[in-house]
Tab-separated table of N, CA and C in Angstrom:
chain	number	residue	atom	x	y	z
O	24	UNK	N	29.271	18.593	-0.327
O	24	UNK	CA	30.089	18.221	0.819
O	24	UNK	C	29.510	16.960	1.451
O	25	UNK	N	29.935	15.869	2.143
O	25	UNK	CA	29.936	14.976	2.190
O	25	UNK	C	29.480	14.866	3.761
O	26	UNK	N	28.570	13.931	4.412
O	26	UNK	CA	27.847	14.083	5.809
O	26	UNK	C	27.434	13.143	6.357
O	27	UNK	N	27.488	12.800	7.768
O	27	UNK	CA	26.974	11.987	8.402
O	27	UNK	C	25.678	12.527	9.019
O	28	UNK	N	24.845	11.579	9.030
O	28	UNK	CA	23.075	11.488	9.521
O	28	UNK	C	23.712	10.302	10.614
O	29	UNK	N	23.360	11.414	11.918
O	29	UNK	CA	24.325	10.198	12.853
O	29	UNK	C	22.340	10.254	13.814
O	30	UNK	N	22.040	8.851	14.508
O	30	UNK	CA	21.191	8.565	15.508
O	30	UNK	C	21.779	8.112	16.134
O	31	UNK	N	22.021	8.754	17.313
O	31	UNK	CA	22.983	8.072	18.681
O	31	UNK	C	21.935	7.617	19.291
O	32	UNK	N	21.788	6.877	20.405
O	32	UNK	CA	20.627	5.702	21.287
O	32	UNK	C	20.360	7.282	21.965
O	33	UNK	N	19.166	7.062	22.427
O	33	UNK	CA	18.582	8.351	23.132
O	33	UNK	C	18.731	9.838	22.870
O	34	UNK	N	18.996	9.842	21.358
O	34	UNK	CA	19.124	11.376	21.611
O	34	UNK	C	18.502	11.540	19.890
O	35	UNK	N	18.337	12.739	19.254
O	35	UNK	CA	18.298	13.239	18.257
O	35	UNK	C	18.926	13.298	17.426
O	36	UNK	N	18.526	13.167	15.725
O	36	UNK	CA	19.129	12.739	14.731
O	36	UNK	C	19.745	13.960	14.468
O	37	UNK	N	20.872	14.164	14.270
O	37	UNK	CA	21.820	15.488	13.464
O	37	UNK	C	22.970	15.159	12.457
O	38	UNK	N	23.056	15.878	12.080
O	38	UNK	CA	23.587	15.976	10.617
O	38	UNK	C	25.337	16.795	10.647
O	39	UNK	N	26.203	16.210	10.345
O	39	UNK	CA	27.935	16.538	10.401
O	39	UNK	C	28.401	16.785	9.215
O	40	UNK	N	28.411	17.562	9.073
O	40	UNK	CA	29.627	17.879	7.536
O	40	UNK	C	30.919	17.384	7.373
O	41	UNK	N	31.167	16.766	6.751
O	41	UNK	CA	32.750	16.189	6.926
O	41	UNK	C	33.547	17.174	6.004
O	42	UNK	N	34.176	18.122	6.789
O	42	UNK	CA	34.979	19.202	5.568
O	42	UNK	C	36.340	18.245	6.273
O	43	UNK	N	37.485	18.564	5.543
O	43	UNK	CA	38.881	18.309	5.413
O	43	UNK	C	38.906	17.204	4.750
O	44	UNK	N	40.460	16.622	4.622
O	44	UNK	CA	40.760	15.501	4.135
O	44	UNK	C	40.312	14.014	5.257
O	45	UNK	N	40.411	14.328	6.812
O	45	UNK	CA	39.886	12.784	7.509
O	45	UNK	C	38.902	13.264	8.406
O	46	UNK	N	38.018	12.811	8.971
O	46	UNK	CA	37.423	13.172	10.197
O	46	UNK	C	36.936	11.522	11.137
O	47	UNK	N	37.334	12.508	12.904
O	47	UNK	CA	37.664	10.956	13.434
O	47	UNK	C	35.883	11.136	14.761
O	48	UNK	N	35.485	9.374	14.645
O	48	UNK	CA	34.581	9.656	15.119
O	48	UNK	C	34.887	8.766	16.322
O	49	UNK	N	34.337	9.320	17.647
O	49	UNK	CA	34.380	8.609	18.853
O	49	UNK	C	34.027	9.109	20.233
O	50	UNK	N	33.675	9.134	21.454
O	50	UNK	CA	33.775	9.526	22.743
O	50	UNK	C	34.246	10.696	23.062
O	51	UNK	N	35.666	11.008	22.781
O	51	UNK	CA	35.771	12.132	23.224
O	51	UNK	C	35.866	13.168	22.739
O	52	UNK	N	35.864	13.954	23.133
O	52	UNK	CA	35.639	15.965	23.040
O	52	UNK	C	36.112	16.172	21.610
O	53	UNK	N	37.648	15.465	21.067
O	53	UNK	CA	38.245	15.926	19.961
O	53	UNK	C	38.229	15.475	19.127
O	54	UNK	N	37.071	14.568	18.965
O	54	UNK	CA	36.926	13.906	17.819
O	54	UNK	C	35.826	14.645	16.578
O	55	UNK	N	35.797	15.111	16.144
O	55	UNK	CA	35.246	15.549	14.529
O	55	UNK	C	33.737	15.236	14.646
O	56	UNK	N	33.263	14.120	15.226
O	56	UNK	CA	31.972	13.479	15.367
O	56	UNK	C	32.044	13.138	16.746
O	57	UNK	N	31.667	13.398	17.651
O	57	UNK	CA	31.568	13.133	19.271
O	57	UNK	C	30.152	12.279	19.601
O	58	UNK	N	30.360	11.004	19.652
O	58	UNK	CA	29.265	10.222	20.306
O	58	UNK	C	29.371	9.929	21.882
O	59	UNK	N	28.228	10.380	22.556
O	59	UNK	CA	28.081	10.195	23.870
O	59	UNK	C	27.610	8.926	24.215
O	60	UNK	N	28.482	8.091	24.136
O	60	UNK	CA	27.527	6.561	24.734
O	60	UNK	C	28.980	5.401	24.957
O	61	UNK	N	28.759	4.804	25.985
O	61	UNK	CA	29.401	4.143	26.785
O	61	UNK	C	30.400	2.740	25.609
O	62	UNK	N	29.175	2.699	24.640
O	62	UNK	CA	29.676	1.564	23.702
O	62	UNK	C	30.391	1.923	22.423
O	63	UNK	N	31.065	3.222	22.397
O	63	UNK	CA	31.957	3.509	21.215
O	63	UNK	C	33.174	4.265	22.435
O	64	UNK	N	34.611	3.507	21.379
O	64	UNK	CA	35.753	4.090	21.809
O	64	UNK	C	35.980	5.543	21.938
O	65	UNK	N	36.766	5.874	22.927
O	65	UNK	CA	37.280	7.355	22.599
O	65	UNK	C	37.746	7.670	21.069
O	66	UNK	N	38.370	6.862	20.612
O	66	UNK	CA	38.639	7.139	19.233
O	66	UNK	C	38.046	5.835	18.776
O	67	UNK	N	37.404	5.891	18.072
O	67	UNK	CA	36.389	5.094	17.505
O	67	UNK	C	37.041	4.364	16.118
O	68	UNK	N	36.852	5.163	14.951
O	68	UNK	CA	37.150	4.815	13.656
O	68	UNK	C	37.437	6.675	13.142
O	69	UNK	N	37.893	6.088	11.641
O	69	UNK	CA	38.048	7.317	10.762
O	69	UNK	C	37.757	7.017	9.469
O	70	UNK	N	37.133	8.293	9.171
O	70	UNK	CA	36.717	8.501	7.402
O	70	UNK	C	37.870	9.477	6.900
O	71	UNK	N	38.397	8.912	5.617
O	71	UNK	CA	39.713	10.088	5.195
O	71	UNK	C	39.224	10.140	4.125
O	72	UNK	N	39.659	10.680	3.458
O	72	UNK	CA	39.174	11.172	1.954
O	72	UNK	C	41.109	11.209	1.527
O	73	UNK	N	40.750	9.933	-0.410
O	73	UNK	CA	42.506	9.156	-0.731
O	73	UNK	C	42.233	10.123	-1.827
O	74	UNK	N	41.632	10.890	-2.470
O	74	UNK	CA	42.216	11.788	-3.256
O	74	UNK	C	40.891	11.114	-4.374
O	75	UNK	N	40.560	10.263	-4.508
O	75	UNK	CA	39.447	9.731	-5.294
O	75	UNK	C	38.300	8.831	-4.606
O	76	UNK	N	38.536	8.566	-3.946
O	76	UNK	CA	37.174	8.511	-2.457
O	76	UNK	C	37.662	8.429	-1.172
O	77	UNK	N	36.425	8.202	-0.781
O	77	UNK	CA	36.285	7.878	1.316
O	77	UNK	C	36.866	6.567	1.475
O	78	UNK	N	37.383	6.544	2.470
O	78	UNK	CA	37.458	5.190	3.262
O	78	UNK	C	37.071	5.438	4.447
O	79	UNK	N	36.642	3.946	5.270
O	79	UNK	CA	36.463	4.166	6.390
O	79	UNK	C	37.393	2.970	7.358
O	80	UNK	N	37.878	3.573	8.792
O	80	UNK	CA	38.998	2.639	9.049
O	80	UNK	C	38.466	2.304	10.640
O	81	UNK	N	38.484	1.003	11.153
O	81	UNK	CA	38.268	1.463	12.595
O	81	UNK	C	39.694	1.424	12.928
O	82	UNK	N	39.661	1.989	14.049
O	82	UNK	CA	40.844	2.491	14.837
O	82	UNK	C	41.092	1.298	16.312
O	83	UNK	N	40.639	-0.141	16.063
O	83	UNK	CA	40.855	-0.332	17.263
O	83	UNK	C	40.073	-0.588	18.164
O	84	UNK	N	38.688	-0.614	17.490
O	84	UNK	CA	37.725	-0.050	18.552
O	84	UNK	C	37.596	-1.364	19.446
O	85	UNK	N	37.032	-1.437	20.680
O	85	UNK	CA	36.580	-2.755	21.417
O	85	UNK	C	35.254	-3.492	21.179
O	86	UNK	N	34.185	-2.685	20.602
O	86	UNK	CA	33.118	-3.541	19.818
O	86	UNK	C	33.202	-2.917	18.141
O	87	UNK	N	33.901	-2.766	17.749
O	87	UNK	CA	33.902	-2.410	15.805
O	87	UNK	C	33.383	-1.891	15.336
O	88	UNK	N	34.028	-1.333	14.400
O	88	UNK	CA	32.463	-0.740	13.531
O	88	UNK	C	32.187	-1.453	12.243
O	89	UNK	N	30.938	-1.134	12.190
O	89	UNK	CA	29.919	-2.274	10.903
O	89	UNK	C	29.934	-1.085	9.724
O	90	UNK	N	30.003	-1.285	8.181
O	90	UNK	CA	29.499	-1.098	7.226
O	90	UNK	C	28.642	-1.852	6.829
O	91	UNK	N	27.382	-1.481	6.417
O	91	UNK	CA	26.752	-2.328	5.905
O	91	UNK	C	26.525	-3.509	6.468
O	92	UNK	N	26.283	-3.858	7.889
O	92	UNK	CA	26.469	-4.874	8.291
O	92	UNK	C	27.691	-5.883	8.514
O	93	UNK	N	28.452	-5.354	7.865
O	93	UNK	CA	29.659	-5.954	7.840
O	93	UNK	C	31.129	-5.513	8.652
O	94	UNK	N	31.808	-6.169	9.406
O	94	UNK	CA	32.864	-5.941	10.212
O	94	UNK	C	33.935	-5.688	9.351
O	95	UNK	N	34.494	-3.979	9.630
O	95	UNK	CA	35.473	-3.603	9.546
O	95	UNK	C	36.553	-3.822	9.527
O	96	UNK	N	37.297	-4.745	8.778
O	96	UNK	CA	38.537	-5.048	9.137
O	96	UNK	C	39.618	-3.970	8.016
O	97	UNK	N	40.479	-3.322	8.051
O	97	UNK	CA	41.712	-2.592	7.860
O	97	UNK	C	40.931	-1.297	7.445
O	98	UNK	N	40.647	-1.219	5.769
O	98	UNK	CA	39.798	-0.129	5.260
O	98	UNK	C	38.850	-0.688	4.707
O	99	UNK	N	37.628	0.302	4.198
O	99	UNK	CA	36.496	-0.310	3.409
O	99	UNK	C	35.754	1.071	2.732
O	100	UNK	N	35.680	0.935	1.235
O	100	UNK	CA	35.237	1.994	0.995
O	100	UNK	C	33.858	2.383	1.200
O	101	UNK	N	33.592	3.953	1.227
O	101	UNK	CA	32.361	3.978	1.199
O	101	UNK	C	31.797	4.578	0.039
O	102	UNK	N	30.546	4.488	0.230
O	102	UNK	CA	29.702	4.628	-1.049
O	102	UNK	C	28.395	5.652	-0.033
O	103	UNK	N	27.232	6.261	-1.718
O	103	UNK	CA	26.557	6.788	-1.199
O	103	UNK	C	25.468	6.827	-0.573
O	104	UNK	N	24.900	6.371	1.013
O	104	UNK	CA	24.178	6.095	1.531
O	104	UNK	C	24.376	4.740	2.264
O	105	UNK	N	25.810	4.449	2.399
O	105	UNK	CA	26.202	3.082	3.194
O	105	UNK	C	25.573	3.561	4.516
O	106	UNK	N	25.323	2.649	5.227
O	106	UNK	CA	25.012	2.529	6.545
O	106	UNK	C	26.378	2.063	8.005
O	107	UNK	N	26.465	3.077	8.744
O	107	UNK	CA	27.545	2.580	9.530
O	107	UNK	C	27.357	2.524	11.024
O	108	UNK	N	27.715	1.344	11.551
O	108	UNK	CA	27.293	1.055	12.834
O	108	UNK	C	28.114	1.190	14.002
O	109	UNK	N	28.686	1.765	14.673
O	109	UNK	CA	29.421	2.102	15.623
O	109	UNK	C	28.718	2.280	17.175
O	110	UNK	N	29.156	1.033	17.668
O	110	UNK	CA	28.371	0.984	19.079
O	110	UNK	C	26.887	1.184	19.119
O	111	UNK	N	26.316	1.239	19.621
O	111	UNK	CA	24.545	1.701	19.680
O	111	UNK	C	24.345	2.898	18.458
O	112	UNK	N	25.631	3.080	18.073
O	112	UNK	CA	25.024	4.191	17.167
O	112	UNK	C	24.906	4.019	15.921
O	113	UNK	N	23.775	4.560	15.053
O	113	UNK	CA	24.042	4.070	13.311
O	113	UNK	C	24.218	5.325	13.378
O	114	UNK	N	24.792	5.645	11.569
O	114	UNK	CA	24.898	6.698	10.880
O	114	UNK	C	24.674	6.298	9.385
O	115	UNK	N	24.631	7.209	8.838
O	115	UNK	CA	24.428	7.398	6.914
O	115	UNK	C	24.953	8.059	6.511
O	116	UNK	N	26.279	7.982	5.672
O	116	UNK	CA	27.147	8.186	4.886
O	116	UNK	C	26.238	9.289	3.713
O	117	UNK	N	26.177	10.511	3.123
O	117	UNK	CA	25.758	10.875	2.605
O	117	UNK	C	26.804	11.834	1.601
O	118	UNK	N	26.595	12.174	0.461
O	118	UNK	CA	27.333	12.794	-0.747
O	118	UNK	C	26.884	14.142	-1.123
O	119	UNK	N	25.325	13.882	-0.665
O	119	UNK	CA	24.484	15.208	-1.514
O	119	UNK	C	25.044	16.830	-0.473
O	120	UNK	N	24.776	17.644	-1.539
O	120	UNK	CA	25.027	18.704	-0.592
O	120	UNK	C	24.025	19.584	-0.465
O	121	UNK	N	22.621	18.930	-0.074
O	121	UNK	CA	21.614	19.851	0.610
O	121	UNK	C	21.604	19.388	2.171
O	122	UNK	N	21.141	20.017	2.751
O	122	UNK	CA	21.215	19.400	4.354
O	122	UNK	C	19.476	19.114	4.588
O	123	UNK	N	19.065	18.052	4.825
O	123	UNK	CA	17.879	17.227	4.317
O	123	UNK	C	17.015	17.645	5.908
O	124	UNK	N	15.954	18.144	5.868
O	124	UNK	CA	14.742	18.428	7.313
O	124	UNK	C	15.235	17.002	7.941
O	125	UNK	N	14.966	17.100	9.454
O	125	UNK	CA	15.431	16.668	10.395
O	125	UNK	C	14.140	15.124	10.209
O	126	UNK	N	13.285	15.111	9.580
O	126	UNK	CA	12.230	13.725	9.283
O	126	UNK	C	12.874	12.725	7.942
O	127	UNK	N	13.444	13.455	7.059
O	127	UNK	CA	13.963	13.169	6.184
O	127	UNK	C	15.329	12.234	6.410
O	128	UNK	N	15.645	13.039	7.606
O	128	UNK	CA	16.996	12.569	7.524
O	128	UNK	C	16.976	11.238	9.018
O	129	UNK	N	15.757	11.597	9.598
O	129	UNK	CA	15.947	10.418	10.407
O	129	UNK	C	15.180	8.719	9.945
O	130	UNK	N	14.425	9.237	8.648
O	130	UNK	CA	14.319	8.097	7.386
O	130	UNK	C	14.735	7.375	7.128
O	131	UNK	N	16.425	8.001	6.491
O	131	UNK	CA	17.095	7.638	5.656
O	131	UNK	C	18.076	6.500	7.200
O	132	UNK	N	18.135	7.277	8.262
O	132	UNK	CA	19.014	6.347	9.254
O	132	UNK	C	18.453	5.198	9.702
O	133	UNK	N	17.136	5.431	9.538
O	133	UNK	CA	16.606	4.426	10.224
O	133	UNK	C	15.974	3.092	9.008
O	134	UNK	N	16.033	3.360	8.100
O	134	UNK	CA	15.872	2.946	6.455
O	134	UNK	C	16.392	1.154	6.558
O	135	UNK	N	15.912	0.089	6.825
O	135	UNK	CA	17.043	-1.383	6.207
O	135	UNK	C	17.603	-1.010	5.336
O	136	UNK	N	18.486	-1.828	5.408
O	136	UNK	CA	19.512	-2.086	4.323
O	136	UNK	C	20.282	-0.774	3.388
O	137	UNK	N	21.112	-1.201	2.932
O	137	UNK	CA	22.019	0.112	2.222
O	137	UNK	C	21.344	0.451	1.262
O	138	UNK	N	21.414	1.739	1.254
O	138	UNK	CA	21.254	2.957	-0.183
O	138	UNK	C	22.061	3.278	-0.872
O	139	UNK	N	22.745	2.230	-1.719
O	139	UNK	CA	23.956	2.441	-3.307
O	139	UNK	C	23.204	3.071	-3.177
O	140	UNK	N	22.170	2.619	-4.048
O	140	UNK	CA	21.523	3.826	-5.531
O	140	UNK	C	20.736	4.545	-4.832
O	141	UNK	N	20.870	5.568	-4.142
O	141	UNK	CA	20.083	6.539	-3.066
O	141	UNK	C	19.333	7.864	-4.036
O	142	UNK	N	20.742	8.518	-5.008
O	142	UNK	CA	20.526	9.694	-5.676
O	142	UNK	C	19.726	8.754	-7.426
O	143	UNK	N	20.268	7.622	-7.678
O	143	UNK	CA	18.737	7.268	-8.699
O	143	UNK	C	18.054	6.902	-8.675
O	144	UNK	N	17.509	6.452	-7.556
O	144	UNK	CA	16.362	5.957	-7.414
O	144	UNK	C	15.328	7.079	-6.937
O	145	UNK	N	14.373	7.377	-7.919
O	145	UNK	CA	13.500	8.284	-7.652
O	145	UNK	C	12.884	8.585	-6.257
O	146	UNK	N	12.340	9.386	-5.430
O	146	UNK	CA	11.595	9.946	-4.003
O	146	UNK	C	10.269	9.441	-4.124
O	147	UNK	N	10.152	8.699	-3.489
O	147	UNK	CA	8.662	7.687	-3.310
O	147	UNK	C	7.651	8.582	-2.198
O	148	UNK	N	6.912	9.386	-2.602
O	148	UNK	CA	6.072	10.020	-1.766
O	148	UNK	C	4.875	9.614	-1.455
O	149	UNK	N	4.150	9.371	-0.005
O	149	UNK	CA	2.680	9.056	0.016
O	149	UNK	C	1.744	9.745	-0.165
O	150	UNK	N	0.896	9.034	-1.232
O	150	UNK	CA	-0.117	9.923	-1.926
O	150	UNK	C	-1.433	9.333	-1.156
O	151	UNK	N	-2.275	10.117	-0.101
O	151	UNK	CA	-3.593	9.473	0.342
O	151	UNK	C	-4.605	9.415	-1.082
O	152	UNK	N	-5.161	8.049	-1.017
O	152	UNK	CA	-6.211	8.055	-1.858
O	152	UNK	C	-7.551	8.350	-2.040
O	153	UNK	N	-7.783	9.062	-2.836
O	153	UNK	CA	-9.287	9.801	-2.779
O	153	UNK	C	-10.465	8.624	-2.360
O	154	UNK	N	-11.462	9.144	-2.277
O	154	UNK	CA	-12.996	8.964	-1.689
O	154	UNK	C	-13.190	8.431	-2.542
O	155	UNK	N	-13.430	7.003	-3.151
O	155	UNK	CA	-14.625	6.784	-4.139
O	155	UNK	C	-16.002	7.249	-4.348
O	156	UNK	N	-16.160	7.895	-5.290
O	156	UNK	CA	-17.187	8.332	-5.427
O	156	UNK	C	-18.650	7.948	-5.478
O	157	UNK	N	-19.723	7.522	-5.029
O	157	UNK	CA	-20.385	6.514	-5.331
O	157	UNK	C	-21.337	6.985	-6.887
O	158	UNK	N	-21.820	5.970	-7.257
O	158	UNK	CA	-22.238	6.192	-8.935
O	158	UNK	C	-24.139	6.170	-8.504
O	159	UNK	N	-24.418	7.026	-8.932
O	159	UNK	CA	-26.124	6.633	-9.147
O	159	UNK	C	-26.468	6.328	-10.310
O	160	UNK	N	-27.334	5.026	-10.212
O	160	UNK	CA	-27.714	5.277	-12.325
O	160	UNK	C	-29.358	5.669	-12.076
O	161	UNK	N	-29.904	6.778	-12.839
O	161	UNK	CA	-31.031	7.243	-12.955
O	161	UNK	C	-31.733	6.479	-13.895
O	162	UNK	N	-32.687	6.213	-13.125
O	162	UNK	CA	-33.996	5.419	-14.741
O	162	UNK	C	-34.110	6.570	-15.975
Protein backbone atom coordinates (compact mmCIF):
# COMPACT_ATOMS: atom_id res chain seq x y z
CA UNK A 1 0.00 0.00 0.00
CA UNK A 2 1.28 3.15 -0.92
CA UNK A 3 2.25 6.19 1.93
CA UNK A 4 3.16 9.40 2.79
CA UNK A 5 6.20 10.12 5.42
CA UNK A 6 4.76 13.58 5.95
CA UNK A 7 7.25 16.28 8.41
CA UNK A 8 5.02 19.15 8.99
CA UNK A 9 7.26 22.38 10.56
CA UNK A 10 7.03 21.76 14.32
CA UNK A 11 5.59 18.68 14.81
CA UNK A 12 6.42 14.87 14.34
CA UNK A 13 7.12 12.70 11.48
CA UNK A 14 3.99 10.23 10.73
CA UNK A 15 3.23 8.00 8.30
CA UNK A 16 -0.50 7.95 5.98
CA UNK A 17 -1.61 5.14 4.06
CA UNK A 18 -3.11 6.16 0.95
CA UNK A 19 -5.96 3.40 0.56
CA UNK A 20 -8.64 4.32 -2.28
CA UNK A 21 -8.37 5.45 -5.70
CA UNK A 22 -7.41 9.65 -4.73
CA UNK A 23 -6.46 11.10 -1.49
CA UNK A 24 -6.61 14.99 -0.96
CA UNK A 25 -4.01 16.76 1.09
CA UNK A 26 -4.53 20.19 2.83
CA UNK A 27 -5.73 22.38 6.00
CA UNK A 28 -8.78 21.23 6.60
CA UNK A 29 -10.50 18.53 8.73
CA UNK A 30 -11.61 16.57 5.38
CA UNK A 31 -8.86 16.19 3.73
CA UNK A 32 -7.25 12.48 3.67
CA UNK A 33 -3.85 14.11 4.89
CA UNK A 34 -4.61 17.17 7.24
CA UNK A 35 -1.64 19.62 7.54
CA UNK A 36 -1.81 22.13 10.33
CA UNK A 37 0.15 25.13 9.11
CA UNK A 38 -0.84 28.46 7.89
CA UNK A 39 1.19 27.93 4.45
CA UNK A 40 -0.81 25.05 2.76
CA UNK A 41 -4.36 25.53 1.25
CA UNK A 42 -7.46 24.11 2.68
CA UNK A 43 -7.38 21.92 -0.22
CA UNK A 44 -4.00 21.75 -1.10
CA UNK A 45 -3.24 19.18 -3.98
CA UNK A 46 -4.27 15.48 -4.81
CA UNK A 47 -2.70 12.07 -5.37
CA UNK A 48 -5.20 9.71 -7.52
CA UNK A 49 -4.26 6.54 -8.52
CA UNK A 50 -5.11 6.27 -13.17
CA UNK A 51 -5.36 2.62 -13.02
CA UNK A 52 -1.45 2.18 -13.79
CA UNK A 53 0.08 4.83 -11.48
CA UNK A 54 -0.10 7.94 -9.09
CA UNK A 55 -0.35 11.29 -10.12
CA UNK A 56 -0.04 14.17 -8.27
CA UNK A 57 -2.20 17.43 -9.01
CA UNK A 58 -2.16 20.75 -7.14
CA UNK A 59 -5.47 22.01 -6.72
CA UNK A 60 -4.87 25.68 -6.87
CA UNK A 61 -2.89 26.10 -4.14
CA UNK A 62 -1.55 29.88 -3.31
CA UNK A 63 2.16 28.84 -2.70
CA UNK A 64 2.25 25.21 -4.90
CA UNK A 65 3.32 22.26 -4.48
CA UNK A 66 6.98 21.06 -5.44
CA UNK A 67 7.92 17.51 -6.72
CA UNK A 68 11.17 17.05 -6.62
CA UNK A 69 11.89 20.47 -6.47
CA UNK A 70 9.98 21.22 -9.18
CA UNK A 71 6.62 23.32 -9.61
CA UNK A 72 3.57 21.56 -10.19
CA UNK A 73 1.93 22.56 -13.01
CA UNK A 74 -1.44 20.34 -14.22
CA UNK A 75 -0.27 16.57 -13.27
CA UNK A 76 3.08 14.95 -12.57
CA UNK A 77 3.75 11.50 -11.98
CA UNK A 78 5.04 10.01 -9.09
CA UNK A 79 7.59 7.62 -8.53
CA UNK A 80 9.12 5.72 -5.59
CA UNK A 81 10.52 7.93 -2.99
CA UNK A 82 9.83 11.39 -4.87
CA UNK A 83 9.99 14.10 -2.50
CA UNK A 84 6.96 16.55 -2.16
CA UNK A 85 6.85 19.98 -0.91
CA UNK A 86 3.72 21.58 0.11
CA UNK A 87 4.01 24.76 2.13
CA UNK A 88 6.57 24.29 5.10
CA UNK A 89 5.76 20.84 4.73
CA UNK A 90 7.85 17.96 2.94
CA UNK A 91 6.65 14.51 2.48
CA UNK A 92 7.95 11.07 0.79
CA UNK A 93 6.01 9.35 -1.53
CA UNK A 94 6.55 5.72 -0.58
CA UNK A 95 5.40 2.15 -2.40
CA UNK A 96 6.77 -0.34 0.15
CA UNK A 97 4.31 -1.93 2.35
CA UNK A 98 6.13 -2.18 5.67
CA UNK A 99 5.48 0.84 7.87
CA UNK A 100 9.26 1.88 8.55
CA UNK A 101 10.25 2.94 12.81
CA UNK A 102 9.57 6.47 13.25
CA UNK A 103 13.96 7.25 12.78
CA UNK A 104 13.83 5.52 9.63
CA UNK A 105 11.24 7.25 8.34
CA UNK A 106 12.22 10.69 9.45
CA UNK A 107 15.65 9.82 7.28
CA UNK A 108 14.18 9.16 4.40
CA UNK A 109 12.10 12.89 4.71
CA UNK A 110 14.69 14.62 5.59
CA UNK A 111 17.22 12.73 2.94
CA UNK A 112 18.47 15.56 -0.32
CA UNK A 113 17.42 14.91 -3.25
CA UNK A 114 14.99 12.18 -4.71
CA UNK A 115 14.98 8.43 -4.09
CA UNK A 116 14.04 6.77 -7.79
CA UNK A 117 16.04 3.93 -6.93
CA UNK A 118 15.09 3.78 -3.11
CA UNK A 119 14.01 -0.19 -3.15
CA UNK A 120 17.62 -1.01 -5.27
CA UNK A 121 19.78 0.55 -3.88
CA UNK A 122 21.03 -1.50 -1.07
CA UNK A 123 20.59 -0.12 3.13
CA UNK A 124 23.85 1.57 3.96
CA UNK A 125 24.31 0.87 7.68
CA UNK A 126 26.96 2.44 10.15
CA UNK A 127 29.42 0.12 11.09
CA UNK A 128 31.73 1.71 14.19
CA UNK A 129 35.26 0.73 13.59
CA UNK A 130 37.18 -1.45 15.80
CA UNK A 131 40.25 -0.50 18.11
CA UNK A 132 43.43 -1.04 16.37
CA UNK A 133 45.15 -3.31 17.95
CA UNK A 134 48.61 -2.39 18.82
CA UNK A 135 51.42 -5.04 17.57
CA UNK A 136 54.42 -5.92 19.93
CA UNK A 137 57.39 -7.55 18.20
CA UNK A 138 59.31 -9.69 20.84
CA UNK A 139 63.18 -10.13 20.46
Amino acid sequence: MPRLIVLARHSSVRQVNIAGPSATIGRAAGNHVCIDSDTVSRQHALIEWTGDRYLLADLGSRNGTYLNDERVIGTRPLGNGDAITIGDCQLRFLYSTTMLPPAEALRLVTMPGDLHKLDAEPRRTWVRPRKRESLSLLP
